[in-house]
Short mmCIF file of C-alpha atoms in Angstrom, two decimals:
data_model
loop_
_atom_site.label_atom_id
_atom_site.label_comp_id
_atom_site.label_asym_id
_atom_site.label_seq_id
_atom_site.Cartn_x
_atom_site.Cartn_y
_atom_site.Cartn_z
CA MET A 186 -21.27 -0.08 -6.83
CA THR A 187 -20.98 -0.07 -10.50
CA HIS A 188 -19.28 2.16 -12.99
CA GLU A 189 -21.73 4.87 -14.38
CA PRO A 190 -20.73 5.94 -17.94
CA LYS A 191 -24.30 7.37 -18.24
CA LEU A 192 -25.86 9.07 -15.32
CA GLU A 193 -29.52 8.51 -14.58
CA PRO A 194 -31.66 11.81 -15.16
CA ARG A 195 -32.14 12.58 -11.53
CA ARG A 196 -28.28 12.14 -10.81
CA ARG A 197 -27.59 14.15 -13.79
CA ALA A 198 -29.81 17.00 -12.42
CA ALA A 199 -27.93 16.79 -9.19
CA VAL A 200 -24.60 17.03 -10.82
CA LYS A 201 -25.69 20.02 -12.83
CA SER A 202 -26.90 22.03 -9.99
CA GLY A 203 -24.46 20.78 -7.18
CA THR A 204 -27.44 20.03 -4.85
CA PRO A 205 -29.98 17.21 -4.93
CA PRO A 206 -33.04 18.01 -7.18
CA PRO A 207 -36.44 18.51 -5.69
CA GLY A 208 -38.39 15.36 -5.08
CA CYS A 209 -36.88 11.95 -4.81
CA TYR A 210 -33.24 11.48 -4.95
CA LEU A 211 -31.17 8.87 -3.18
CA SER A 212 -27.82 10.27 -2.21
CA GLY A 213 -25.26 7.43 -2.48
CA ASP A 214 -26.49 3.87 -3.13
CA THR A 215 -28.87 1.52 -1.49
CA GLY A 216 -26.10 -0.87 -0.16
CA MET A 217 -24.40 1.92 1.79
CA TRP A 218 -27.68 2.99 3.26
CA VAL A 219 -28.68 -0.52 4.31
CA PHE A 220 -25.27 -0.67 6.06
CA VAL A 221 -25.78 2.76 7.71
CA LEU A 222 -29.39 2.12 8.89
CA GLY A 223 -28.27 -1.30 10.38
CA ASP A 224 -25.44 0.53 12.19
CA LEU A 225 -27.86 3.06 13.58
CA VAL A 226 -30.10 0.36 14.92
CA ILE A 227 -27.18 -1.45 16.44
CA PHE A 228 -25.91 1.82 18.15
CA GLY A 229 -29.45 2.51 19.12
CA VAL A 230 -29.64 -0.70 21.20
CA TYR A 231 -26.31 0.16 22.85
CA PHE A 232 -27.73 3.56 23.81
CA ILE A 233 -30.91 2.08 25.35
CA VAL A 234 -29.06 -0.58 27.26
CA PHE A 235 -26.82 2.21 28.66
CA MET A 236 -29.89 4.15 29.73
CA VAL A 237 -31.33 1.01 31.43
CA LEU A 238 -28.14 0.54 33.47
CA ARG A 239 -27.95 4.21 34.18
CA ALA A 240 -31.46 4.36 35.50
CA GLY A 241 -30.53 1.52 37.94
CA ASP A 242 -27.98 3.76 39.58
CA PRO A 243 -28.20 7.28 38.37
CA ARG A 244 -26.09 8.90 41.16
CA SER A 245 -23.07 6.56 40.48
CA PHE A 246 -23.24 7.26 36.75
CA LEU A 247 -23.63 11.02 37.35
CA SER A 248 -20.64 11.15 39.90
CA SER A 249 -18.47 9.04 37.25
CA GLN A 250 -19.66 11.39 34.39
CA ARG A 251 -18.19 14.38 36.23
CA HIS A 252 -14.59 13.02 35.70
CA LEU A 253 -15.00 13.38 31.99
CA ASP A 254 -13.69 16.42 30.37
CA LEU A 255 -16.78 18.28 29.10
CA THR A 256 -14.67 20.79 26.96
CA MET A 257 -12.86 17.87 25.28
CA GLY A 258 -16.12 16.31 24.30
CA ALA A 259 -17.64 19.46 23.01
CA LEU A 260 -14.44 20.23 21.13
CA ASN A 261 -14.62 16.87 19.36
CA THR A 262 -18.18 17.53 18.58
CA LEU A 263 -17.23 20.77 16.90
CA VAL A 264 -14.44 18.99 14.94
CA LEU A 265 -16.70 16.33 13.55
CA LEU A 266 -19.43 18.81 12.75
CA THR A 267 -16.79 20.78 10.83
CA SER A 268 -15.55 17.65 8.97
CA SER A 269 -19.02 16.69 7.94
CA TRP A 270 -19.81 20.10 6.66
CA LEU A 271 -16.54 20.05 4.62
CA VAL A 272 -17.61 16.62 3.19
CA ALA A 273 -20.89 18.04 2.27
CA LEU A 274 -19.34 20.87 0.44
CA ALA A 275 -16.91 18.52 -1.26
CA VAL A 276 -19.71 16.47 -2.62
CA GLN A 277 -21.28 19.50 -4.08
CA SER A 278 -17.98 20.67 -5.61
CA VAL A 279 -17.62 17.24 -7.21
CA ARG A 280 -21.05 17.56 -8.78
CA THR A 281 -20.19 20.83 -10.29
CA GLY A 282 -16.81 19.68 -11.49
CA GLU A 283 -14.79 21.68 -9.04
CA ILE A 284 -12.26 18.79 -8.20
CA ARG A 285 -9.43 20.88 -6.82
CA ARG A 286 -11.75 22.45 -4.41
CA ALA A 287 -13.32 19.11 -3.50
CA THR A 288 -9.91 17.57 -2.95
CA GLY A 289 -8.90 20.43 -0.58
CA LEU A 290 -12.34 20.03 1.34
CA VAL A 291 -11.68 16.20 1.71
CA TYR A 292 -8.17 16.57 2.88
CA GLY A 293 -9.71 19.06 5.42
CA ALA A 294 -12.25 16.59 6.61
CA GLY A 295 -9.68 13.91 6.87
CA GLY A 296 -7.51 16.28 9.02
CA CYS A 297 -10.48 16.89 11.23
CA GLY A 298 -10.78 13.15 11.60
CA LEU A 299 -7.29 12.79 12.75
CA LEU A 300 -7.63 15.55 15.10
CA PHE A 301 -10.64 13.84 16.58
CA LEU A 302 -8.37 10.80 17.13
CA LEU A 303 -5.77 12.82 18.74
CA ILE A 304 -8.22 14.53 21.15
CA LYS A 305 -9.73 11.18 22.10
CA ALA A 306 -6.32 9.57 22.68
CA GLU A 307 -5.41 12.47 25.01
CA GLU A 308 -8.75 12.15 26.72
CA TRP A 309 -8.31 8.27 27.27
CA HIS A 310 -4.75 8.73 28.34
CA THR A 311 -5.82 11.26 31.10
CA MET A 312 -8.76 9.04 32.24
CA ILE A 313 -6.45 5.95 32.43
CA GLY A 314 -3.83 7.99 34.27
CA HIS A 315 -6.41 8.94 36.81
CA GLY A 316 -7.36 5.19 37.35
CA PHE A 317 -10.67 5.27 35.41
CA THR A 318 -10.06 2.15 33.42
CA LEU A 319 -12.65 -0.14 31.57
CA THR A 320 -13.17 -2.16 34.75
CA HIS A 321 -13.65 0.81 37.28
CA ASN A 322 -17.47 0.60 37.11
CA ASP A 323 -20.43 0.28 34.60
CA PHE A 324 -20.24 3.87 33.61
CA PHE A 325 -16.59 3.71 32.49
CA MET A 326 -17.25 0.25 30.90
CA PHE A 327 -19.78 2.00 28.79
CA TYR A 328 -17.57 5.10 28.13
CA TYR A 329 -14.89 2.95 26.75
CA MET A 330 -17.17 0.57 24.86
CA LEU A 331 -19.17 3.42 23.13
CA THR A 332 -16.30 5.75 22.43
CA GLY A 333 -14.15 2.72 21.42
CA ALA A 334 -16.83 1.38 18.87
CA HIS A 335 -17.17 4.94 17.64
CA LEU A 336 -13.32 5.47 17.33
CA LEU A 337 -13.15 2.42 15.15
CA HIS A 338 -15.77 3.94 12.91
CA VAL A 339 -13.61 7.18 12.70
CA LEU A 340 -10.68 5.11 11.72
CA ILE A 341 -12.74 3.35 9.06
CA GLY A 342 -14.13 6.65 8.00
CA ILE A 343 -10.79 8.15 7.47
CA LEU A 344 -10.13 5.26 4.98
CA VAL A 345 -13.46 5.89 3.39
CA LEU A 346 -12.52 9.48 2.83
CA ALA A 347 -9.29 8.26 1.12
CA LEU A 348 -11.61 6.33 -1.26
CA PHE A 349 -13.48 9.52 -1.86
CA ARG A 350 -10.12 11.15 -2.68
CA GLY A 351 -9.28 8.34 -4.97
CA GLU A 352 -12.69 8.14 -6.68
CA ILE A 353 -12.43 11.94 -7.73
CA ARG A 354 -8.86 11.55 -9.03
CA ASP A 355 -9.63 10.29 -12.50
CA PRO A 356 -12.71 12.11 -14.28
CA ARG A 357 -13.24 9.08 -16.65
CA LEU A 358 -13.77 6.56 -13.93
CA ARG A 359 -15.52 9.00 -11.35
CA ARG A 360 -18.73 7.51 -9.98
CA MET A 361 -20.96 10.07 -8.22
CA SER A 362 -22.81 7.31 -6.24
CA VAL A 363 -19.55 6.20 -4.79
CA VAL A 364 -18.66 9.73 -3.82
CA GLU A 365 -21.99 10.32 -2.19
CA ALA A 366 -22.00 6.88 -0.50
CA THR A 367 -18.51 7.58 1.04
CA ALA A 368 -19.85 10.85 2.32
CA THR A 369 -22.95 9.23 3.88
CA TYR A 370 -20.74 7.04 5.91
CA TRP A 371 -18.84 9.96 7.35
CA HIS A 372 -21.89 11.82 8.25
CA MET A 373 -23.22 8.68 10.12
CA VAL A 374 -19.79 8.96 12.11
CA ASP A 375 -20.65 12.60 12.97
CA LEU A 376 -24.39 11.85 13.85
CA LEU A 377 -23.47 8.99 16.25
CA TRP A 378 -21.03 11.09 18.01
CA VAL A 379 -23.59 13.68 18.67
CA VAL A 380 -25.76 11.30 20.54
CA ILE A 381 -22.74 9.79 22.51
CA PHE A 382 -21.70 13.32 23.65
CA ALA A 383 -25.33 14.04 24.85
CA LEU A 384 -25.56 10.74 26.83
CA LEU A 385 -22.09 10.46 28.22
CA TYR A 386 -20.90 13.92 28.70
CA VAL A 387 -23.82 16.29 29.02
CA MET A 388 -26.98 14.63 30.38
CA ARG A 389 -27.66 15.22 34.15
CA MET B 1445 -15.41 31.28 -1.11
CA ARG B 1446 -18.78 33.23 -1.62
CA SER B 1447 -20.50 30.03 -2.91
CA ILE B 1448 -19.26 28.21 0.30
CA ALA B 1449 -20.75 31.06 2.53
CA ARG B 1450 -24.03 30.78 0.54
CA ALA B 1451 -24.35 27.15 0.61
CA ARG B 1452 -27.34 25.85 2.79
CA VAL B 1453 -24.91 23.28 4.46
CA THR B 1454 -22.89 26.24 5.65
CA GLN B 1455 -25.86 27.63 7.40
CA VAL B 1456 -26.55 24.24 8.85
CA TRP B 1457 -23.09 23.96 10.11
CA ILE B 1458 -23.22 27.33 11.85
CA PHE B 1459 -26.55 26.47 13.42
CA LEU B 1460 -25.28 22.97 14.59
CA SER B 1461 -22.14 24.54 15.99
CA SER B 1462 -24.11 27.07 17.96
CA ILE B 1463 -26.25 24.38 19.43
CA THR B 1464 -23.09 22.42 20.45
CA VAL B 1465 -21.77 25.53 22.24
CA GLY B 1466 -25.19 26.04 23.90
CA SER B 1467 -25.37 22.48 25.16
CA TRP B 1468 -21.74 22.67 26.26
CA MET B 1469 -22.69 25.81 28.22
CA LEU B 1470 -25.68 24.15 29.61
CA GLY B 1471 -23.59 21.20 30.79
CA ALA B 1472 -20.92 23.44 32.20
CA THR B 1473 -23.41 25.81 33.96
CA HIS B 1474 -24.53 22.72 36.05
CA GLU B 1475 -21.14 21.31 36.66
CA GLY B 1476 -20.82 23.02 40.00
CA SER B 1477 -24.23 22.36 41.18
CA GLY B 1478 -23.58 18.94 42.76
CA ILE B 1479 -24.44 15.53 41.29
CA ALA B 1480 -28.23 15.60 41.58
CA PRO B 1481 -30.09 14.54 38.64
CA ASN B 1482 -31.75 17.30 36.70
CA ALA B 1483 -34.81 16.34 34.38
CA ALA B 1484 -35.18 19.86 32.71
CA VAL B 1485 -31.50 20.07 31.70
CA THR B 1486 -31.58 16.42 30.52
CA ALA B 1487 -34.80 17.00 28.46
CA GLY B 1488 -33.21 20.28 26.94
CA ILE B 1489 -30.00 18.29 26.08
CA LEU B 1490 -31.87 15.40 24.42
CA ALA B 1491 -33.98 17.95 22.49
CA LEU B 1492 -30.83 19.66 21.24
CA ALA B 1493 -29.24 16.49 20.37
CA ALA B 1494 -32.30 15.33 18.43
CA ILE B 1495 -32.33 18.68 16.37
CA LYS B 1496 -28.67 18.30 15.66
CA VAL B 1497 -29.22 14.65 14.45
CA ARG B 1498 -32.18 15.45 12.42
CA CYS B 1499 -30.25 18.35 10.66
CA ILE B 1500 -27.27 16.07 9.89
CA ILE B 1501 -29.68 13.54 8.40
CA HIS B 1502 -31.67 15.85 6.47
CA TYR B 1503 -29.12 18.25 5.05
CA PHE B 1504 -25.58 16.59 5.20
CA MET B 1505 -26.91 13.20 4.37
CA GLU B 1506 -29.45 14.67 1.86
CA VAL B 1507 -32.34 12.71 3.27
CA ARG B 1508 -34.52 15.65 2.93
CA THR B 1509 -34.83 15.00 -0.89
CA ALA B 1510 -34.53 11.03 -0.41
CA PRO B 1511 -37.24 8.58 -1.24
CA GLU B 1512 -40.08 8.40 1.30
CA TRP B 1513 -38.93 4.94 2.80
CA LEU B 1514 -35.52 6.45 3.90
CA ARG B 1515 -37.09 9.69 5.22
CA VAL B 1516 -39.66 7.44 7.25
CA PHE B 1517 -37.24 5.10 8.51
CA THR B 1518 -34.70 7.80 9.79
CA ASP B 1519 -37.50 9.81 11.37
CA TYR B 1520 -38.75 6.70 13.18
CA TRP B 1521 -35.51 5.70 14.31
CA LEU B 1522 -34.87 9.21 15.85
CA GLN B 1523 -38.26 9.40 17.53
CA VAL B 1524 -38.11 5.78 18.87
CA LEU B 1525 -34.63 6.40 20.19
CA MET B 1526 -35.12 9.74 21.84
CA SER B 1527 -38.51 8.75 23.27
CA ALA B 1528 -37.08 5.58 24.82
CA ILE B 1529 -34.09 7.56 26.27
CA LEU B 1530 -36.37 10.09 27.90
CA LEU B 1531 -38.82 7.59 29.17
CA ILE B 1532 -36.20 5.29 30.70
CA TYR B 1533 -34.65 8.39 32.37
CA LEU B 1534 -37.97 9.55 33.79
CA TYR B 1535 -39.24 6.17 35.05
#
């Protein structure tokens, strides 16, 4: 990711309007997209392996699933969707030069990330308290593996949002591609949770 | 504030949140109906998840206006993943 003293024409158009211009426009940079697409493929494999094991014993998986707190899962989905929305608005605000607003929005998104961690910690605490640990059965092994791997992504995501904040601090050094790339990572964290929520909490 | 309310991503966020509440209610409605698998509910849940994921990719990640290779890759990823999940569930 290099310094951009001169913006390429399409990025300049995005900066001017606040939204991507019609036609071809890569938000962020290719390096971040390669990472994100690789992560999507890896998580996709996890999801399919989960389904294969689930298909072998659907009733056991369903009876284990009933011990999860659907309300907590849905609440965490709303929290991450809200954080993604705030980040999307922050990117648009940076493009139009509204840095104060963008800063507030990124802090809001980071706050949502922390709230997600708190809700998840409470959920894990309750589950472990009821004896549903990693070794309880295959369902809970996947529950901790998938939510744990995702939790790690949330933690990294909060650091990435701090990078977003740092990037917009100094207008002379601001790189729009870095701002967009950090936002892309955070949206991926949101997207993965949507699938995890459907598979672990809601599916019947 | 007015610009935030007018922003397309705000409309998308409201839509996504509504779908989430919908799937929450769908799951909660069937909580008391025993532990029997329910293909119709599962298909509905997966369809709602696919719509949510595509909205996040297209509007929040701005893939809607991205180069074709990225649009094609993300669309295929979603289609292959959701089809595989549904097929494994059904068979």
